[in-house]
């Protein structure tokens, strides 16, 4: 990077987590300084009610107030804050957007599915070559994106770890019947997708975000909650299946005893992990590579290139 590099903040208010990336940027070069994740469950109940709860908005607001102090202390010259599935779907999203502006002084950009897919692909595949398929399992939606250098196909599916858990897994641990209903629910959605995301060649699927990182950290027996340490880990489909078997039939409190399973993840990790497993099977991948770089890195790259806000994003075709 050159002496022109600047500190920027990229923030995303997701369905299950609120995340911050502070990074030096220079053009589209991104040098991460700080990553923070807080599990705030903004999308709790949105699938059934279509509304954000006051408690959820307060949880996210408290975290954003702390993040704002961090980006000011770091001297961030630009802040790009986004929201995704839960806010996209909520009928009272305006309340949330006003609250965030009042707390932080920053505006939130509600990303469309196309914008979320394009930014995630850009962040996750920086420095790679060849055709890659990226999956981003969120709390409320899951994006599948394929391309070779740029996005050629994408889809945003209304399935995510929080949404699936709320729909299908009510017991703790879930019953066999609930688990079967979850499998059927996932497979029904995946069966409607075309084959554009099928494995080609020897590249594993790329998976980003908390579900995939947590599955990898559990698979390798990580002894710390810092799941970012597994960046670049490649898991076979058998490895993923074993993690599901280890987690699915024990109470959430027992999952929480594992260092990589942080509070707020213990009740949704089974649904998210099973979605990852079924994605691999549906599209013929034998393995998945988990990456830390994701949507936030894509946002930072666009900010660094002075291509933000996302009106400048051409999106996917």
mmCIF file of C-alpha atoms in Angstrom:
data_model
loop_
_atom_site.group_PDB
_atom_site.id
_atom_site.type_symbol
_atom_site.label_atom_id
_atom_site.label_comp_id
_atom_site.label_asym_id
_atom_site.label_seq_id
_atom_site.Cartn_x
_atom_site.Cartn_y
_atom_site.Cartn_z
ATOM 1 C CA UNK A 1 0.000 0.000 0.000
ATOM 2 C CA UNK A 2 1.058 3.590 -0.579
ATOM 3 C CA UNK A 3 1.207 6.574 1.743
ATOM 4 C CA UNK A 4 -2.286 7.475 0.434
ATOM 5 C CA UNK A 5 -3.967 4.709 2.372
ATOM 6 C CA UNK A 6 -6.851 5.688 4.615
ATOM 7 C CA UNK A 7 -8.677 4.124 7.534
ATOM 8 C CA UNK A 8 -12.291 3.273 6.784
ATOM 9 C CA UNK A 9 -15.021 1.488 8.717
ATOM 10 C CA UNK A 10 -17.359 -1.075 7.172
ATOM 11 C CA UNK A 11 -20.313 -2.125 9.326
ATOM 12 C CA UNK A 12 -23.094 -4.601 8.607
ATOM 13 C CA UNK A 13 -26.274 -5.074 10.631
ATOM 14 C CA UNK A 14 -27.227 -8.645 9.811
ATOM 15 C CA UNK A 15 -30.076 -10.847 10.952
ATOM 16 C CA UNK A 16 -27.994 -12.566 13.644
ATOM 17 C CA UNK A 17 -24.873 -10.436 14.011
ATOM 18 C CA UNK A 18 -23.636 -6.863 13.918
ATOM 19 C CA UNK A 19 -20.105 -6.640 12.558
ATOM 20 C CA UNK A 20 -17.351 -4.071 12.166
ATOM 21 C CA UNK A 21 -14.254 -4.025 9.982
ATOM 22 C CA UNK A 22 -11.700 -1.256 10.421
ATOM 23 C CA UNK A 23 -9.178 -1.347 7.610
ATOM 24 C CA UNK A 24 -6.526 0.591 5.794
ATOM 25 C CA UNK A 25 -7.595 0.951 2.168
ATOM 26 C CA UNK A 26 -5.723 2.094 -0.892
ATOM 27 C CA UNK A 27 -7.727 1.779 -4.044
ATOM 28 C CA UNK A 28 -9.192 -1.727 -3.851
ATOM 29 C CA UNK A 29 -6.445 -2.929 -1.536
ATOM 30 C CA UNK A 30 -7.733 -3.740 1.951
ATOM 31 C CA UNK A 31 -5.504 -4.263 4.986
ATOM 32 C CA UNK A 32 -7.733 -5.302 7.921
ATOM 33 C CA UNK A 33 -6.934 -3.714 11.279
ATOM 34 C CA UNK A 34 -9.815 -4.797 13.497
ATOM 35 C CA UNK A 35 -12.741 -7.163 13.095
ATOM 36 C CA UNK A 36 -15.562 -7.264 15.617
ATOM 37 C CA UNK A 37 -18.681 -9.419 15.742
ATOM 38 C CA UNK A 38 -21.554 -9.157 18.219
ATOM 39 C CA UNK A 39 -24.480 -11.577 18.060
ATOM 40 C CA UNK A 40 -27.460 -9.250 18.371
ATOM 41 C CA UNK A 41 -30.273 -11.254 16.687
ATOM 42 C CA UNK A 42 -31.833 -8.240 14.957
ATOM 43 C CA UNK A 43 -34.026 -10.570 12.942
ATOM 44 C CA UNK A 44 -35.595 -12.388 15.888
ATOM 45 C CA UNK A 45 -39.219 -13.048 15.001
ATOM 46 C CA UNK A 46 -39.123 -11.183 11.677
ATOM 47 C CA UNK A 47 -39.904 -14.347 9.718
ATOM 48 C CA UNK A 48 -43.248 -14.685 11.529
ATOM 49 C CA UNK A 49 -44.189 -11.074 12.333
ATOM 50 C CA UNK A 50 -42.519 -9.056 9.574
ATOM 51 C CA UNK A 51 -41.391 -6.539 12.205
ATOM 52 C CA UNK A 52 -38.220 -5.713 14.139
ATOM 53 C CA UNK A 53 -38.701 -5.819 17.900
ATOM 54 C CA UNK A 54 -37.856 -2.871 20.115
ATOM 55 C CA UNK A 55 -35.534 -5.100 22.146
ATOM 56 C CA UNK A 56 -33.631 -6.174 19.031
ATOM 57 C CA UNK A 57 -33.213 -2.583 17.850
ATOM 58 C CA UNK A 58 -31.882 -1.643 21.280
ATOM 59 C CA UNK A 59 -29.379 -4.521 21.232
ATOM 60 C CA UNK A 60 -28.000 -3.431 17.872
ATOM 61 C CA UNK A 61 -28.003 0.228 18.871
ATOM 62 C CA UNK A 62 -25.917 -0.495 21.960
ATOM 63 C CA UNK A 63 -23.332 -2.357 19.883
ATOM 64 C CA UNK A 64 -23.233 0.357 17.221
ATOM 65 C CA UNK A 65 -22.615 3.026 19.860
ATOM 66 C CA UNK A 66 -19.514 1.075 20.881
ATOM 67 C CA UNK A 67 -18.445 0.561 17.277
ATOM 68 C CA UNK A 68 -18.822 4.310 16.639
ATOM 69 C CA UNK A 69 -16.407 5.044 19.460
ATOM 70 C CA UNK A 70 -13.951 2.575 17.940
ATOM 71 C CA UNK A 71 -14.079 3.993 14.415
ATOM 72 C CA UNK A 72 -13.686 7.545 15.738
ATOM 73 C CA UNK A 73 -10.731 6.534 17.922
ATOM 74 C CA UNK A 74 -9.160 4.847 14.880
ATOM 75 C CA UNK A 75 -9.552 8.009 12.799
ATOM 76 C CA UNK A 76 -11.800 6.457 10.164
ATOM 77 C CA UNK A 77 -12.302 8.954 7.365
ATOM 78 C CA UNK A 78 -15.332 7.142 5.940
ATOM 79 C CA UNK A 79 -17.998 4.889 7.420
ATOM 80 C CA UNK A 80 -20.089 2.590 5.237
ATOM 81 C CA UNK A 81 -22.893 0.912 7.167
ATOM 82 C CA UNK A 82 -25.249 -1.626 5.646
ATOM 83 C CA UNK A 83 -28.186 -3.804 6.629
ATOM 84 C CA UNK A 84 -29.340 -6.972 4.938
ATOM 85 C CA UNK A 85 -32.092 -9.568 5.176
ATOM 86 C CA UNK A 86 -33.901 -8.675 8.423
ATOM 87 C CA UNK A 87 -34.122 -4.967 7.593
ATOM 88 C CA UNK A 88 -34.969 -5.694 3.950
ATOM 89 C CA UNK A 89 -37.956 -7.744 5.091
ATOM 90 C CA UNK A 90 -39.189 -5.655 8.031
ATOM 91 C CA UNK A 91 -42.178 -3.381 7.551
ATOM 92 C CA UNK A 92 -40.908 -1.082 10.309
ATOM 93 C CA UNK A 93 -37.352 -0.765 8.979
ATOM 94 C CA UNK A 94 -37.626 3.045 9.053
ATOM 95 C CA UNK A 95 -37.638 2.987 12.876
ATOM 96 C CA UNK A 96 -34.367 1.088 12.883
ATOM 97 C CA UNK A 97 -32.714 3.365 10.307
ATOM 98 C CA UNK A 98 -33.664 6.495 12.257
ATOM 99 C CA UNK A 99 -32.457 5.003 15.542
ATOM 100 C CA UNK A 100 -29.080 4.104 14.069
ATOM 101 C CA UNK A 101 -28.632 7.563 12.581
ATOM 102 C CA UNK A 102 -29.448 9.174 15.921
ATOM 103 C CA UNK A 103 -26.947 6.954 17.773
ATOM 104 C CA UNK A 104 -24.033 6.968 15.344
ATOM 105 C CA UNK A 105 -24.554 9.918 13.018
ATOM 106 C CA UNK A 106 -24.177 7.524 10.084
ATOM 107 C CA UNK A 107 -26.776 6.440 7.555
ATOM 108 C CA UNK A 108 -27.516 2.779 6.859
ATOM 109 C CA UNK A 109 -27.648 1.491 3.304
ATOM 110 C CA UNK A 110 -30.117 -1.393 2.995
ATOM 111 C CA UNK A 111 -28.523 -3.689 0.440
ATOM 112 C CA UNK A 112 -30.535 -5.481 -2.174
ATOM 113 C CA UNK A 113 -29.843 -9.171 -2.656
ATOM 114 C CA UNK A 114 -27.866 -8.360 -5.819
ATOM 115 C CA UNK A 115 -25.708 -5.816 -4.039
ATOM 116 C CA UNK A 116 -25.086 -8.145 -1.103
ATOM 117 C CA UNK A 117 -24.078 -10.934 -3.479
ATOM 118 C CA UNK A 118 -21.741 -8.741 -5.546
ATOM 119 C CA UNK A 119 -19.978 -7.268 -2.514
ATOM 120 C CA UNK A 120 -19.612 -10.653 -0.808
ATOM 121 C CA UNK A 121 -18.136 -12.209 -3.946
ATOM 122 C CA UNK A 122 -15.704 -9.325 -4.370
ATOM 123 C CA UNK A 123 -14.535 -9.583 -0.766
ATOM 124 C CA UNK A 124 -14.314 -13.377 -0.615
ATOM 125 C CA UNK A 125 -12.542 -13.985 -3.916
ATOM 126 C CA UNK A 126 -9.982 -11.174 -3.901
ATOM 127 C CA UNK A 127 -6.636 -12.682 -4.902
ATOM 128 C CA UNK A 128 -8.108 -15.896 -6.349
ATOM 129 C CA UNK A 129 -8.327 -17.040 -9.942
ATOM 130 C CA UNK A 130 -10.630 -19.322 -11.876
ATOM 131 C CA UNK A 131 -14.332 -19.903 -11.510
ATOM 132 C CA UNK A 132 -15.456 -19.936 -7.882
ATOM 133 C CA UNK A 133 -18.759 -20.510 -6.144
ATOM 134 C CA UNK A 134 -19.289 -18.596 -2.900
ATOM 135 C CA UNK A 135 -21.988 -19.200 -0.314
ATOM 136 C CA UNK A 136 -22.823 -16.711 2.418
ATOM 137 C CA UNK A 137 -25.090 -18.288 5.028
ATOM 138 C CA UNK A 138 -26.641 -15.499 7.015
ATOM 139 C CA UNK A 139 -29.289 -15.482 9.689
ATOM 140 C CA UNK A 140 -32.148 -14.579 7.370
ATOM 141 C CA UNK A 141 -30.920 -15.189 3.839
ATOM 142 C CA UNK A 142 -28.258 -17.151 2.017
ATOM 143 C CA UNK A 143 -26.487 -15.901 -1.074
ATOM 144 C CA UNK A 144 -24.974 -18.178 -3.703
ATOM 145 C CA UNK A 145 -22.679 -16.449 -6.155
ATOM 146 C CA UNK A 146 -20.549 -17.775 -9.017
ATOM 147 C CA UNK A 147 -18.080 -16.132 -11.322
ATOM 148 C CA UNK A 148 -14.547 -15.889 -12.609
ATOM 149 C CA UNK A 149 -13.184 -12.553 -11.497
ATOM 150 C CA UNK A 150 -16.638 -11.005 -11.620
ATOM 151 C CA UNK A 151 -20.088 -12.266 -10.763
ATOM 152 C CA UNK A 152 -21.927 -14.109 -13.512
ATOM 153 C CA UNK A 153 -24.780 -15.676 -11.501
ATOM 154 C CA UNK A 154 -26.251 -15.111 -8.077
ATOM 155 C CA UNK A 155 -29.279 -15.957 -6.035
ATOM 156 C CA UNK A 156 -30.476 -14.746 -2.628
ATOM 157 C CA UNK A 157 -32.576 -17.421 -0.909
ATOM 158 C CA UNK A 158 -34.929 -16.756 1.990
ATOM 159 C CA UNK A 159 -33.237 -19.322 4.205
ATOM 160 C CA UNK A 160 -30.705 -18.678 6.941
ATOM 161 C CA UNK A 161 -29.685 -20.062 10.306
ATOM 162 C CA UNK A 162 -32.118 -17.935 12.366
ATOM 163 C CA UNK A 163 -35.024 -18.227 9.950
ATOM 164 C CA UNK A 164 -34.635 -22.023 9.672
ATOM 165 C CA UNK A 165 -34.286 -22.499 13.421
ATOM 166 C CA UNK A 166 -37.423 -20.465 14.071
ATOM 167 C CA UNK A 167 -39.372 -22.411 11.446
ATOM 168 C CA UNK A 168 -38.331 -25.962 12.287
ATOM 169 C CA UNK A 169 -36.288 -26.498 15.476
ATOM 170 C CA UNK A 170 -38.382 -25.878 18.577
ATOM 171 C CA UNK A 171 -37.074 -28.527 20.969
ATOM 172 C CA UNK A 172 -33.765 -28.454 22.793
ATOM 173 C CA UNK A 173 -32.293 -30.634 21.477
ATOM 174 C CA UNK A 174 -34.493 -30.927 18.394
ATOM 175 C CA UNK A 175 -36.579 -34.030 17.883
ATOM 176 C CA UNK A 176 -35.973 -36.411 15.003
ATOM 177 C CA UNK A 177 -39.192 -35.170 13.388
ATOM 178 C CA UNK A 178 -38.088 -31.527 13.654
ATOM 179 C CA UNK A 179 -34.695 -32.389 12.210
ATOM 180 C CA UNK A 180 -36.329 -34.222 9.303
ATOM 181 C CA UNK A 181 -38.598 -31.238 8.662
ATOM 182 C CA UNK A 182 -35.524 -28.983 8.591
ATOM 183 C CA UNK A 183 -33.812 -31.219 6.018
ATOM 184 C CA UNK A 184 -36.938 -31.272 3.871
ATOM 185 C CA UNK A 185 -37.348 -27.500 4.154
ATOM 186 C CA UNK A 186 -33.777 -26.855 3.027
ATOM 187 C CA UNK A 187 -33.877 -29.403 0.207
ATOM 188 C CA UNK A 188 -37.153 -27.970 -1.080
ATOM 189 C CA UNK A 189 -35.528 -24.535 -1.473
ATOM 190 C CA UNK A 190 -32.320 -25.906 -3.015
ATOM 191 C CA UNK A 191 -34.207 -28.099 -5.475
ATOM 192 C CA UNK A 192 -35.692 -24.958 -7.031
ATOM 193 C CA UNK A 193 -32.252 -23.502 -7.822
ATOM 194 C CA UNK A 194 -30.692 -24.062 -11.220
ATOM 195 C CA UNK A 195 -27.370 -25.804 -11.779
ATOM 196 C CA UNK A 196 -25.294 -22.663 -12.330
ATOM 197 C CA UNK A 197 -23.648 -23.172 -8.949
ATOM 198 C CA UNK A 198 -22.542 -26.764 -9.557
ATOM 199 C CA UNK A 199 -18.917 -27.686 -8.872
ATOM 200 C CA UNK A 200 -16.599 -27.447 -11.871
ATOM 201 C CA UNK A 201 -12.984 -28.570 -11.641
ATOM 202 C CA UNK A 202 -11.144 -29.087 -8.381
ATOM 203 C CA UNK A 203 -11.930 -25.854 -6.525
ATOM 204 C CA UNK A 204 -13.838 -26.293 -3.260
ATOM 205 C CA UNK A 205 -16.850 -24.158 -2.598
ATOM 206 C CA UNK A 206 -15.992 -20.983 -0.663
ATOM 207 C CA UNK A 207 -18.089 -20.305 2.447
ATOM 208 C CA UNK A 208 -18.004 -17.098 4.479
ATOM 209 C CA UNK A 209 -19.546 -15.698 7.671
ATOM 210 C CA UNK A 210 -20.177 -17.011 11.155
ATOM 211 C CA UNK A 211 -21.852 -20.350 10.474
ATOM 212 C CA UNK A 212 -19.073 -21.627 8.217
ATOM 213 C CA UNK A 213 -16.293 -20.284 10.445
ATOM 214 C CA UNK A 214 -17.856 -21.848 13.534
ATOM 215 C CA UNK A 215 -18.286 -25.225 11.820
ATOM 216 C CA UNK A 216 -14.625 -25.153 10.787
ATOM 217 C CA UNK A 217 -13.468 -24.158 14.260
ATOM 218 C CA UNK A 218 -15.447 -27.007 15.827
ATOM 219 C CA UNK A 219 -14.137 -29.446 13.207
ATOM 220 C CA UNK A 220 -10.484 -28.647 13.933
ATOM 221 C CA UNK A 221 -11.028 -28.670 17.705
ATOM 222 C CA UNK A 222 -10.272 -24.982 18.227
ATOM 223 C CA UNK A 223 -9.781 -24.116 21.876
ATOM 224 C CA UNK A 224 -10.497 -20.384 21.576
ATOM 225 C CA UNK A 225 -13.618 -18.453 20.562
ATOM 226 C CA UNK A 226 -11.701 -16.565 17.841
ATOM 227 C CA UNK A 227 -13.138 -18.377 14.832
ATOM 228 C CA UNK A 228 -11.277 -16.048 12.450
ATOM 229 C CA UNK A 229 -8.200 -18.181 13.177
ATOM 230 C CA UNK A 230 -9.558 -20.901 10.864
ATOM 231 C CA UNK A 231 -9.402 -18.644 7.806
ATOM 232 C CA UNK A 232 -8.468 -20.774 4.791
ATOM 233 C CA UNK A 233 -9.373 -24.107 6.391
ATOM 234 C CA UNK A 234 -10.677 -26.691 3.928
ATOM 235 C CA UNK A 235 -13.240 -29.176 5.227
ATOM 236 C CA UNK A 236 -14.531 -32.239 3.439
ATOM 237 C CA UNK A 237 -18.265 -32.832 3.265
ATOM 238 C CA UNK A 238 -17.679 -35.693 5.711
ATOM 239 C CA UNK A 239 -16.064 -33.277 8.175
ATOM 240 C CA UNK A 240 -19.122 -31.018 7.998
ATOM 241 C CA UNK A 241 -21.464 -33.962 8.507
ATOM 242 C CA UNK A 242 -19.506 -35.032 11.585
ATOM 243 C CA UNK A 243 -19.837 -31.562 13.145
ATOM 244 C CA UNK A 244 -23.598 -31.717 12.619
ATOM 245 C CA UNK A 245 -23.762 -35.147 14.229
ATOM 246 C CA UNK A 246 -21.765 -33.870 17.193
ATOM 247 C CA UNK A 247 -23.957 -30.794 17.713
ATOM 248 C CA UNK A 248 -27.469 -31.710 16.631
ATOM 249 C CA UNK A 249 -28.492 -34.101 19.386
ATOM 250 C CA UNK A 250 -27.214 -32.285 22.455
ATOM 251 C CA UNK A 251 -28.842 -29.318 24.249
ATOM 252 C CA UNK A 252 -27.824 -25.815 23.264
ATOM 253 C CA UNK A 253 -26.115 -25.323 26.622
ATOM 254 C CA UNK A 254 -23.836 -28.275 25.859
ATOM 255 C CA UNK A 255 -22.931 -26.814 22.443
ATOM 256 C CA UNK A 256 -22.065 -23.584 24.213
ATOM 257 C CA UNK A 257 -19.423 -25.430 26.215
ATOM 258 C CA UNK A 258 -17.366 -25.722 23.021
ATOM 259 C CA UNK A 259 -15.039 -22.674 22.764
ATOM 260 C CA UNK A 260 -15.910 -21.776 19.130
ATOM 261 C CA UNK A 261 -19.665 -21.709 19.853
ATOM 262 C CA UNK A 262 -20.210 -18.249 21.307
ATOM 263 C CA UNK A 263 -23.426 -17.078 23.023
ATOM 264 C CA UNK A 264 -26.064 -16.351 20.412
ATOM 265 C CA UNK A 265 -24.778 -19.048 18.076
ATOM 266 C CA UNK A 266 -25.649 -22.136 20.120
ATOM 267 C CA UNK A 267 -29.321 -22.311 19.121
ATOM 268 C CA UNK A 268 -28.858 -21.640 15.390
ATOM 269 C CA UNK A 269 -25.604 -23.435 14.535
ATOM 270 C CA UNK A 270 -27.301 -26.765 13.782
ATOM 271 C CA UNK A 271 -29.661 -25.198 11.242
ATOM 272 C CA UNK A 272 -26.815 -23.223 9.645
ATOM 273 C CA UNK A 273 -24.446 -26.191 9.531
ATOM 274 C CA UNK A 274 -27.087 -28.427 7.990
ATOM 275 C CA UNK A 275 -27.742 -25.787 5.332
ATOM 276 C CA UNK A 276 -24.019 -25.748 4.526
ATOM 277 C CA UNK A 277 -23.986 -29.539 4.265
ATOM 278 C CA UNK A 278 -27.017 -29.659 1.966
ATOM 279 C CA UNK A 279 -25.546 -26.910 -0.245
ATOM 280 C CA UNK A 280 -22.411 -28.998 -0.760
ATOM 281 C CA UNK A 281 -24.484 -32.068 -1.631
ATOM 282 C CA UNK A 282 -26.909 -30.235 -3.925
ATOM 283 C CA UNK A 283 -24.174 -28.706 -6.050
ATOM 284 C CA UNK A 284 -21.695 -31.601 -6.018
ATOM 285 C CA UNK A 285 -18.875 -30.179 -3.903
ATOM 286 C CA UNK A 286 -16.661 -32.580 -1.962
ATOM 287 C CA UNK A 287 -15.151 -29.830 0.155
ATOM 288 C CA UNK A 288 -15.582 -26.273 1.363
ATOM 289 C CA UNK A 289 -12.964 -23.604 2.050
ATOM 290 C CA UNK A 290 -13.934 -21.154 4.797
ATOM 291 C CA UNK A 291 -12.812 -17.547 4.535
ATOM 292 C CA UNK A 292 -12.942 -14.567 6.853
ATOM 293 C CA UNK A 293 -12.978 -11.998 4.047
ATOM 294 C CA UNK A 294 -16.561 -11.399 2.996
ATOM 295 C CA UNK A 295 -19.188 -8.703 2.590
ATOM 296 C CA UNK A 296 -17.333 -6.269 4.858
ATOM 297 C CA UNK A 297 -14.156 -6.587 2.790
ATOM 298 C CA UNK A 298 -16.148 -6.026 -0.378
ATOM 299 C CA UNK A 299 -17.620 -2.859 1.118
ATOM 300 C CA UNK A 300 -14.173 -1.633 2.194
ATOM 301 C CA UNK A 301 -12.807 -2.270 -1.300
ATOM 302 C CA UNK A 302 -15.588 -0.181 -2.828
ATOM 303 C CA UNK A 303 -15.038 2.621 -0.322
ATOM 304 C CA UNK A 304 -11.302 2.564 -1.018
ATOM 305 C CA UNK A 305 -11.972 2.846 -4.734
ATOM 306 C CA UNK A 306 -14.402 5.745 -4.153
ATOM 307 C CA UNK A 307 -17.178 3.511 -5.558
ATOM 308 C CA UNK A 308 -19.523 3.857 -2.599
ATOM 309 C CA UNK A 309 -22.522 4.187 -1.984
ATOM 310 C CA UNK A 310 -23.780 1.111 -3.802
ATOM 311 C CA UNK A 311 -25.648 3.059 -6.436
ATOM 312 C CA UNK A 312 -22.329 2.638 -8.216
ATOM 313 C CA UNK A 313 -22.549 -1.145 -7.983
ATOM 314 C CA UNK A 314 -23.510 -2.749 -11.226
ATOM 315 C CA UNK A 315 -24.471 -5.927 -9.359
ATOM 316 C CA UNK A 316 -24.785 -9.343 -10.884
ATOM 317 C CA UNK A 317 -26.526 -10.487 -13.978
#
